[in-house]
Every structure is written in structure tokens, then in C-alpha cells.
């Protein structure tokens, strides 16, 4: 599913906000604002939802994040009785502790597939690295690089290809949300970057080779609430 869910959730949220303000402007709603008590909990709930539906993520940790956000939002609405409000912070601390413990046993995963030449295959059978709430840093020191994909949520990634062998055109696919990713390329390559961003940035500092016969590295980046650096 990758991070299409991130674009879906953020897109639906933006549409809902736009419709609300539009209806207020037309007089159908007397008063509409996103700055209701507890509005800031959206920055807890939305990342939890994105992680929950992201392939390879720790579902319990994602549910804990959502639960914390919902509890904080309901607390801001004065729904809880006074004695329950007093228990809110201890409950959040307990949930956080449980998430850390379970994440240490069942946390971020890294999946590697067989390396197959992407030039002669049509099924995308290249290494696929996936991680949630963790770090992934594949090692290609002195090895042939023929492309890969990286799917990272609430973590970090580093694709260090400085000492990799790239002698043909390759493709790199990066899908990430709430994460930072570094791609370090060897000299002598041509680079073509394709980006799709949402509240994020992609910075390309790599100096492409002038030789038209140099291997071409195609980098496809989809990033939300994060950053990707190419150098």
C-alpha cells in the first residue's frame, strides 16, 4: 500500500477543511473553524492512521498513537469527568511504555527480495526495504547496484552507494512519511529526480555527469512530512 494512504488521509482532511470554510463563506454555516479545543491532536491522530494502514508497520504501536490522540482530544472537549482527567496522563504514560516494549519485540521490519536485473524483468523484482519506527541502511559496498525501493514511516533511511558499482541505468523508488532519507551516489552518474511531496522537501545536491553515455539513475520520491536528500 506504501504511502498512498498518507496522501489519501491528508487529502481528505484538506477537502473537509476547505468544504467547511467554503460553506461558512456562503452562509450555510454560521461559524466554522479548525481551531477548536484540542485541534492540535490531529498531528498525533493523523500520523497514527497513516502508520496503521502502512504495510510493514507495527499495528499495536499505531493504535497506541491513535488512542493517545483521541484521549487528548476528548479531554479537551470536557467529556471526561474530573477523576478521569486525573488518570489521563498516567494512562498515556502506560500506553507509551507498552508501545516501546512491544515495538522492541515486534517493531520495524526490513524485507529484502532477490536481486534481479530490473532492465530485463517486468515484475519490479528488486530489493525492497521496509521499516516503521526504525532505521534502514542497506550495504552496497563494492557490490553491483541494480535498483531498489525504500518504504519508510516514522524512521530514517540511508542509501549509501558511494562505493557501489553502477554501470547501467537503474531506478530507485522512495516512499516515506514522517521520516528522513539520505541517498549518496557515486560520481560519474546522470541523475533524474521525480518528486511528489506533501508538507515535505526533496533536495538534490548531486552533480550529474555531462557524459550522455554515463549510467542514468532515476529516483522516484513520494514524501509526506519529511525530507529526502540526494547527494
PDB file of C-alpha atoms in Angstrom:
ATOM      1  CA  UNK A   1       0.000   0.000   0.000  1.00  0.00           C
ATOM      2  CA  UNK A   2       3.046   2.163   0.578  1.00  0.00           C
ATOM      3  CA  UNK A   3       2.379   5.799   1.366  1.00  0.00           C
ATOM      4  CA  UNK A   4      -0.593   6.360  -0.914  1.00  0.00           C
ATOM      5  CA  UNK A   5      -2.577   6.191   2.319  1.00  0.00           C
ATOM      6  CA  UNK A   6      -0.685   9.268   3.541  1.00  0.00           C
ATOM      7  CA  UNK A   7      -1.807  11.275   0.528  1.00  0.00           C
ATOM      8  CA  UNK A   8      -5.340   9.907   0.927  1.00  0.00           C
ATOM      9  CA  UNK A   9      -5.669  10.851   4.603  1.00  0.00           C
ATOM     10  CA  UNK A  10      -4.103  14.287   4.175  1.00  0.00           C
ATOM     11  CA  UNK A  11      -6.132  14.912   1.021  1.00  0.00           C
ATOM     12  CA  UNK A  12      -9.436  14.029   2.698  1.00  0.00           C
ATOM     13  CA  UNK A  13      -8.568  16.229   5.656  1.00  0.00           C
ATOM     14  CA  UNK A  14      -7.753  19.168   3.369  1.00  0.00           C
ATOM     15  CA  UNK A  15     -11.013  18.690   1.445  1.00  0.00           C
ATOM     16  CA  UNK A  16     -13.046  18.591   4.663  1.00  0.00           C
ATOM     17  CA  UNK A  17     -11.433  21.809   5.897  1.00  0.00           C
ATOM     18  CA  UNK A  18     -11.938  23.505   2.537  1.00  0.00           C
ATOM     19  CA  UNK A  19     -15.604  22.488   2.382  1.00  0.00           C
ATOM     20  CA  UNK A  20     -16.172  23.755   5.916  1.00  0.00           C
ATOM     21  CA  UNK A  21     -14.694  27.180   5.217  1.00  0.00           C
ATOM     22  CA  UNK A  22     -16.500  27.333   1.873  1.00  0.00           C
ATOM     23  CA  UNK A  23     -19.889  26.664   3.470  1.00  0.00           C
ATOM     24  CA  UNK A  24     -19.173  29.334   6.080  1.00  0.00           C
ATOM     25  CA  UNK A  25     -18.308  31.820   3.319  1.00  0.00           C
ATOM     26  CA  UNK A  26     -21.611  31.045   1.561  1.00  0.00           C
ATOM     27  CA  UNK A  27     -23.598  31.454   4.759  1.00  0.00           C
ATOM     28  CA  UNK A  28     -24.631  27.822   5.187  1.00  0.00           C
ATOM     29  CA  UNK A  29     -22.667  27.582   8.431  1.00  0.00           C
ATOM     30  CA  UNK A  30     -22.639  30.415  10.943  1.00  0.00           C
ATOM     31  CA  UNK A  31     -19.298  29.612  12.440  1.00  0.00           C
ATOM     32  CA  UNK A  32     -16.621  27.173  11.316  1.00  0.00           C
ATOM     33  CA  UNK A  33     -13.009  26.942  12.394  1.00  0.00           C
ATOM     34  CA  UNK A  34     -10.439  24.201  12.647  1.00  0.00           C
ATOM     35  CA  UNK A  35      -9.066  25.777  15.805  1.00  0.00           C
ATOM     36  CA  UNK A  36     -11.455  24.053  18.169  1.00  0.00           C
ATOM     37  CA  UNK A  37     -10.210  22.894  21.588  1.00  0.00           C
ATOM     38  CA  UNK A  38      -7.752  20.080  21.015  1.00  0.00           C
ATOM     39  CA  UNK A  39      -7.281  20.801  17.300  1.00  0.00           C
ATOM     40  CA  UNK A  40      -3.551  20.125  17.672  1.00  0.00           C
ATOM     41  CA  UNK A  41      -4.233  16.436  18.360  1.00  0.00           C
ATOM     42  CA  UNK A  42      -4.641  15.996  14.603  1.00  0.00           C
ATOM     43  CA  UNK A  43      -0.829  15.924  14.470  1.00  0.00           C
ATOM     44  CA  UNK A  44      -0.974  12.814  16.649  1.00  0.00           C
ATOM     45  CA  UNK A  45      -4.025  11.062  15.210  1.00  0.00           C
ATOM     46  CA  UNK A  46      -3.238  11.513  11.505  1.00  0.00           C
ATOM     47  CA  UNK A  47       0.298  10.058  11.700  1.00  0.00           C
ATOM     48  CA  UNK A  48      -1.135   7.143  13.663  1.00  0.00           C
ATOM     49  CA  UNK A  49      -3.736   6.489  10.966  1.00  0.00           C
ATOM     50  CA  UNK A  50      -1.129   6.673   8.218  1.00  0.00           C
ATOM     51  CA  UNK A  51       1.111   4.229  10.045  1.00  0.00           C
ATOM     52  CA  UNK A  52      -1.790   1.874  10.823  1.00  0.00           C
ATOM     53  CA  UNK A  53      -2.529   1.281   7.149  1.00  0.00           C
ATOM     54  CA  UNK A  54       1.081   1.267   6.028  1.00  0.00           C
ATOM     55  CA  UNK A  55       2.440  -2.109   5.031  1.00  0.00           C
ATOM     56  CA  UNK A  56       5.055  -3.440   7.435  1.00  0.00           C
ATOM     57  CA  UNK A  57       4.146  -1.123  10.311  1.00  0.00           C
ATOM     58  CA  UNK A  58       3.612  -2.154  13.917  1.00  0.00           C
ATOM     59  CA  UNK A  59      -0.167  -2.093  14.225  1.00  0.00           C
ATOM     60  CA  UNK A  60      -0.208  -2.009  18.023  1.00  0.00           C
ATOM     61  CA  UNK A  61       2.088   0.997  18.154  1.00  0.00           C
ATOM     62  CA  UNK A  62      -0.058   2.741  15.540  1.00  0.00           C
ATOM     63  CA  UNK A  63      -3.210   2.055  17.571  1.00  0.00           C
ATOM     64  CA  UNK A  64      -1.475   3.383  20.696  1.00  0.00           C
ATOM     65  CA  UNK A  65      -0.645   6.630  18.895  1.00  0.00           C
ATOM     66  CA  UNK A  66      -4.243   6.986  17.716  1.00  0.00           C
ATOM     67  CA  UNK A  67      -5.567   6.183  21.204  1.00  0.00           C
ATOM     68  CA  UNK A  68      -3.367   8.840  22.795  1.00  0.00           C
ATOM     69  CA  UNK A  69      -4.522  11.428  20.264  1.00  0.00           C
ATOM     70  CA  UNK A  70      -8.199  10.574  20.735  1.00  0.00           C
ATOM     71  CA  UNK A  71      -7.905  10.625  24.533  1.00  0.00           C
ATOM     72  CA  UNK A  72      -6.245  14.033  24.441  1.00  0.00           C
ATOM     73  CA  UNK A  73      -8.877  15.381  22.052  1.00  0.00           C
ATOM     74  CA  UNK A  74     -11.771  14.110  24.170  1.00  0.00           C
ATOM     75  CA  UNK A  75     -10.141  15.574  27.248  1.00  0.00           C
ATOM     76  CA  UNK A  76     -10.071  18.982  25.564  1.00  0.00           C
ATOM     77  CA  UNK A  77     -13.798  18.676  24.895  1.00  0.00           C
ATOM     78  CA  UNK A  78     -14.513  18.317  28.642  1.00  0.00           C
ATOM     79  CA  UNK A  79     -16.138  14.940  28.055  1.00  0.00           C
ATOM     80  CA  UNK A  80     -14.312  13.172  30.837  1.00  0.00           C
ATOM     81  CA  UNK A  81     -15.246  13.516  34.474  1.00  0.00           C
ATOM     82  CA  UNK A  82     -12.697  15.214  36.718  1.00  0.00           C
ATOM     83  CA  UNK A  83     -11.371  11.974  38.165  1.00  0.00           C
ATOM     84  CA  UNK A  84     -10.863  10.552  34.667  1.00  0.00           C
ATOM     85  CA  UNK A  85      -8.919  13.648  33.661  1.00  0.00           C
ATOM     86  CA  UNK A  86      -6.581  12.988  36.566  1.00  0.00           C
ATOM     87  CA  UNK A  87      -5.947   9.491  35.197  1.00  0.00           C
ATOM     88  CA  UNK A  88      -5.362  10.687  31.628  1.00  0.00           C
ATOM     89  CA  UNK A  89      -1.644  11.424  31.951  1.00  0.00           C
ATOM     90  CA  UNK A  90      -0.867   8.130  33.766  1.00  0.00           C
ATOM     91  CA  UNK A  91      -2.835   6.274  31.075  1.00  0.00           C
ATOM     92  CA  UNK A  92      -0.850   7.961  28.287  1.00  0.00           C
ATOM     93  CA  UNK A  93       2.439   7.137  30.035  1.00  0.00           C
ATOM     94  CA  UNK A  94       1.386   3.482  30.383  1.00  0.00           C
ATOM     95  CA  UNK A  95       0.349   3.310  26.718  1.00  0.00           C
ATOM     96  CA  UNK A  96       3.665   4.856  25.695  1.00  0.00           C
ATOM     97  CA  UNK A  97       5.583   2.337  27.814  1.00  0.00           C
ATOM     98  CA  UNK A  98       3.656  -0.597  26.348  1.00  0.00           C
ATOM     99  CA  UNK A  99       4.278   0.656  22.818  1.00  0.00           C
ATOM    100  CA  UNK A 100       8.028   0.850  23.461  1.00  0.00           C
ATOM    101  CA  UNK A 101       8.141  -2.645  24.944  1.00  0.00           C
ATOM    102  CA  UNK A 102       6.134  -4.274  22.165  1.00  0.00           C
ATOM    103  CA  UNK A 103       7.932  -2.299  19.480  1.00  0.00           C
ATOM    104  CA  UNK A 104      11.247  -3.673  20.749  1.00  0.00           C
ATOM    105  CA  UNK A 105       9.969  -7.210  20.074  1.00  0.00           C
ATOM    106  CA  UNK A 106       7.700  -6.687  17.081  1.00  0.00           C
ATOM    107  CA  UNK A 107       8.889  -3.352  15.726  1.00  0.00           C
ATOM    108  CA  UNK A 108      10.137  -2.107  12.394  1.00  0.00           C
ATOM    109  CA  UNK A 109      10.801  -4.711   9.763  1.00  0.00           C
ATOM    110  CA  UNK A 110      13.242  -4.903   6.906  1.00  0.00           C
ATOM    111  CA  UNK A 111      12.361  -7.030   3.918  1.00  0.00           C
ATOM    112  CA  UNK A 112      14.809  -7.962   1.190  1.00  0.00           C
ATOM    113  CA  UNK A 113      13.858  -9.590  -2.087  1.00  0.00           C
ATOM    114  CA  UNK A 114      16.074 -11.360  -4.563  1.00  0.00           C
ATOM    115  CA  UNK A 115      18.161  -9.000  -6.659  1.00  0.00           C
ATOM    116  CA  UNK A 116      17.070  -9.312 -10.292  1.00  0.00           C
ATOM    117  CA  UNK A 117      18.119  -7.108 -13.186  1.00  0.00           C
ATOM    118  CA  UNK A 118      15.288  -4.529 -13.489  1.00  0.00           C
ATOM    119  CA  UNK A 119      16.162  -3.995 -17.161  1.00  0.00           C
ATOM    120  CA  UNK A 120      15.057  -7.467 -18.226  1.00  0.00           C
ATOM    121  CA  UNK A 121      12.192  -8.035 -15.788  1.00  0.00           C
ATOM    122  CA  UNK A 122       8.739  -6.511 -15.653  1.00  0.00           C
ATOM    123  CA  UNK A 123       7.665  -7.509 -12.162  1.00  0.00           C
ATOM    124  CA  UNK A 124       9.737  -4.989 -10.219  1.00  0.00           C
ATOM    125  CA  UNK A 125      11.768  -7.729  -8.528  1.00  0.00           C
ATOM    126  CA  UNK A 126      14.453  -5.572  -6.957  1.00  0.00           C
ATOM    127  CA  UNK A 127      15.392  -5.290  -3.270  1.00  0.00           C
ATOM    128  CA  UNK A 128      12.572  -3.754  -1.230  1.00  0.00           C
ATOM    129  CA  UNK A 129      13.455  -2.238   2.141  1.00  0.00           C
ATOM    130  CA  UNK A 130      10.588  -1.517   4.529  1.00  0.00           C
ATOM    131  CA  UNK A 131      10.764  -0.076   8.034  1.00  0.00           C
ATOM    132  CA  UNK A 132       8.433   1.601  10.521  1.00  0.00           C
ATOM    133  CA  UNK A 133       9.689   3.223  13.714  1.00  0.00           C
ATOM    134  CA  UNK A 134      13.232   2.212  12.881  1.00  0.00           C
ATOM    135  CA  UNK A 135      16.204   2.719  10.598  1.00  0.00           C
ATOM    136  CA  UNK A 136      17.240   1.004   7.389  1.00  0.00           C
ATOM    137  CA  UNK A 137      20.702   1.325   5.838  1.00  0.00           C
ATOM    138  CA  UNK A 138      21.411  -1.278   3.135  1.00  0.00           C
ATOM    139  CA  UNK A 139      25.065  -2.017   2.431  1.00  0.00           C
ATOM    140  CA  UNK A 140      26.245  -1.965  -1.193  1.00  0.00           C
ATOM    141  CA  UNK A 141      29.975  -1.535  -0.541  1.00  0.00           C
ATOM    142  CA  UNK A 142      31.785  -2.991  -3.550  1.00  0.00           C
ATOM    143  CA  UNK A 143      28.573  -4.609  -4.814  1.00  0.00           C
ATOM    144  CA  UNK A 144      26.624  -4.270  -8.029  1.00  0.00           C
ATOM    145  CA  UNK A 145      23.629  -1.962  -7.599  1.00  0.00           C
ATOM    146  CA  UNK A 146      20.679  -2.548  -9.910  1.00  0.00           C
ATOM    147  CA  UNK A 147      17.988  -0.530  -8.191  1.00  0.00           C
ATOM    148  CA  UNK A 148      15.844  -0.793  -5.069  1.00  0.00           C
ATOM    149  CA  UNK A 149      12.767   0.542  -3.328  1.00  0.00           C
ATOM    150  CA  UNK A 150      12.526   2.006   0.178  1.00  0.00           C
ATOM    151  CA  UNK A 151       9.293   2.306   2.176  1.00  0.00           C
ATOM    152  CA  UNK A 152       9.868   4.175   5.463  1.00  0.00           C
ATOM    153  CA  UNK A 153       7.406   5.529   8.020  1.00  0.00           C
ATOM    154  CA  UNK A 154       8.371   7.240  11.282  1.00  0.00           C
ATOM    155  CA  UNK A 155      12.000   6.321  10.839  1.00  0.00           C
ATOM    156  CA  UNK A 156      15.091   7.062   8.811  1.00  0.00           C
ATOM    157  CA  UNK A 157      16.909   5.613   5.849  1.00  0.00           C
ATOM    158  CA  UNK A 158      20.350   5.888   4.308  1.00  0.00           C
ATOM    159  CA  UNK A 159      21.186   4.500   0.901  1.00  0.00           C
ATOM    160  CA  UNK A 160      24.970   4.832   0.648  1.00  0.00           C
ATOM    161  CA  UNK A 161      26.095   3.984  -2.878  1.00  0.00           C
ATOM    162  CA  UNK A 162      29.454   5.785  -2.825  1.00  0.00           C
ATOM    163  CA  UNK A 163      31.329   2.515  -3.240  1.00  0.00           C
ATOM    164  CA  UNK A 164      28.672   0.632  -5.181  1.00  0.00           C
ATOM    165  CA  UNK A 165      29.073  -0.494  -8.788  1.00  0.00           C
ATOM    166  CA  UNK A 166      26.611   1.244 -11.127  1.00  0.00           C
ATOM    167  CA  UNK A 167      27.364   0.503 -14.755  1.00  0.00           C
ATOM    168  CA  UNK A 168      23.868   0.609 -16.236  1.00  0.00           C
ATOM    169  CA  UNK A 169      20.665   2.588 -15.885  1.00  0.00           C
ATOM    170  CA  UNK A 170      18.924   1.945 -12.543  1.00  0.00           C
ATOM    171  CA  UNK A 171      15.844   3.127 -10.690  1.00  0.00           C
ATOM    172  CA  UNK A 172      15.337   3.995  -7.019  1.00  0.00           C
ATOM    173  CA  UNK A 173      11.849   4.323  -5.547  1.00  0.00           C
ATOM    174  CA  UNK A 174      11.433   6.083  -2.195  1.00  0.00           C
ATOM    175  CA  UNK A 175       8.105   6.277  -0.378  1.00  0.00           C
ATOM    176  CA  UNK A 176       8.309   7.888   3.042  1.00  0.00           C
ATOM    177  CA  UNK A 177       6.207   9.687   5.622  1.00  0.00           C
ATOM    178  CA  UNK A 178       7.378  11.438   8.787  1.00  0.00           C
ATOM    179  CA  UNK A 179      10.934  10.324   8.036  1.00  0.00           C
ATOM    180  CA  UNK A 180      14.270  11.469   6.689  1.00  0.00           C
ATOM    181  CA  UNK A 181      16.136   9.682   3.906  1.00  0.00           C
ATOM    182  CA  UNK A 182      19.652  10.250   2.535  1.00  0.00           C
ATOM    183  CA  UNK A 183      20.754   8.949  -0.853  1.00  0.00           C
ATOM    184  CA  UNK A 184      24.512   9.150  -1.502  1.00  0.00           C
ATOM    185  CA  UNK A 185      25.534   8.415  -5.087  1.00  0.00           C
ATOM    186  CA  UNK A 186      28.947   7.663  -6.606  1.00  0.00           C
ATOM    187  CA  UNK A 187      30.475  10.128  -9.060  1.00  0.00           C
ATOM    188  CA  UNK A 188      30.040   9.708 -12.798  1.00  0.00           C
ATOM    189  CA  UNK A 189      26.280   9.162 -12.961  1.00  0.00           C
ATOM    190  CA  UNK A 190      23.440  11.110 -14.509  1.00  0.00           C
ATOM    191  CA  UNK A 191      20.523  11.714 -12.158  1.00  0.00           C
ATOM    192  CA  UNK A 192      16.861  12.342 -12.926  1.00  0.00           C
ATOM    193  CA  UNK A 193      14.624  13.030  -9.897  1.00  0.00           C
ATOM    194  CA  UNK A 194      10.825  12.755  -9.947  1.00  0.00           C
ATOM    195  CA  UNK A 195       9.060  14.045  -6.830  1.00  0.00           C
ATOM    196  CA  UNK A 196       5.651  14.060  -5.210  1.00  0.00           C
ATOM    197  CA  UNK A 197       5.622  15.947  -1.902  1.00  0.00           C
ATOM    198  CA  UNK A 198       3.135  16.904   0.768  1.00  0.00           C
ATOM    199  CA  UNK A 199       4.415  19.170   3.543  1.00  0.00           C
ATOM    200  CA  UNK A 200       7.887  17.890   2.745  1.00  0.00           C
ATOM    201  CA  UNK A 201      11.022  18.657   0.785  1.00  0.00           C
ATOM    202  CA  UNK A 202      13.394  16.956  -1.626  1.00  0.00           C
ATOM    203  CA  UNK A 203      16.884  18.412  -2.078  1.00  0.00           C
ATOM    204  CA  UNK A 204      19.166  17.269  -4.881  1.00  0.00           C
ATOM    205  CA  UNK A 205      22.793  18.328  -4.383  1.00  0.00           C
ATOM    206  CA  UNK A 206      24.265  15.707  -6.686  1.00  0.00           C
ATOM    207  CA  UNK A 207      26.293  16.977  -9.641  1.00  0.00           C
ATOM    208  CA  UNK A 208      25.228  14.920 -12.665  1.00  0.00           C
ATOM    209  CA  UNK A 209      27.801  13.807 -15.202  1.00  0.00           C
ATOM    210  CA  UNK A 210      27.898  15.553 -18.568  1.00  0.00           C
ATOM    211  CA  UNK A 211      28.639  12.340 -20.433  1.00  0.00           C
ATOM    212  CA  UNK A 212      25.408  11.227 -22.192  1.00  0.00           C
ATOM    213  CA  UNK A 213      26.652   7.635 -22.037  1.00  0.00           C
ATOM    214  CA  UNK A 214      27.016   7.680 -18.250  1.00  0.00           C
ATOM    215  CA  UNK A 215      24.585   5.416 -16.355  1.00  0.00           C
ATOM    216  CA  UNK A 216      21.291   7.107 -15.552  1.00  0.00           C
ATOM    217  CA  UNK A 217      19.911   6.916 -12.005  1.00  0.00           C
ATOM    218  CA  UNK A 218      16.161   7.541 -11.975  1.00  0.00           C
ATOM    219  CA  UNK A 219      14.933   8.465  -8.481  1.00  0.00           C
ATOM    220  CA  UNK A 220      11.202   8.466  -7.794  1.00  0.00           C
ATOM    221  CA  UNK A 221      10.322  10.128  -4.489  1.00  0.00           C
ATOM    222  CA  UNK A 222       6.971  10.329  -2.715  1.00  0.00           C
ATOM    223  CA  UNK A 223       7.325  12.022   0.668  1.00  0.00           C
ATOM    224  CA  UNK A 224       4.921  13.446   3.252  1.00  0.00           C
ATOM    225  CA  UNK A 225       6.008  15.338   6.364  1.00  0.00           C
ATOM    226  CA  UNK A 226       9.669  14.545   5.893  1.00  0.00           C
ATOM    227  CA  UNK A 227      12.702  15.145   3.751  1.00  0.00           C
ATOM    228  CA  UNK A 228      14.879  13.387   1.196  1.00  0.00           C
ATOM    229  CA  UNK A 229      18.446  14.485   0.462  1.00  0.00           C
ATOM    230  CA  UNK A 230      20.286  13.345  -2.659  1.00  0.00           C
ATOM    231  CA  UNK A 231      23.994  13.988  -2.790  1.00  0.00           C
TER     232      UNK A 231
END
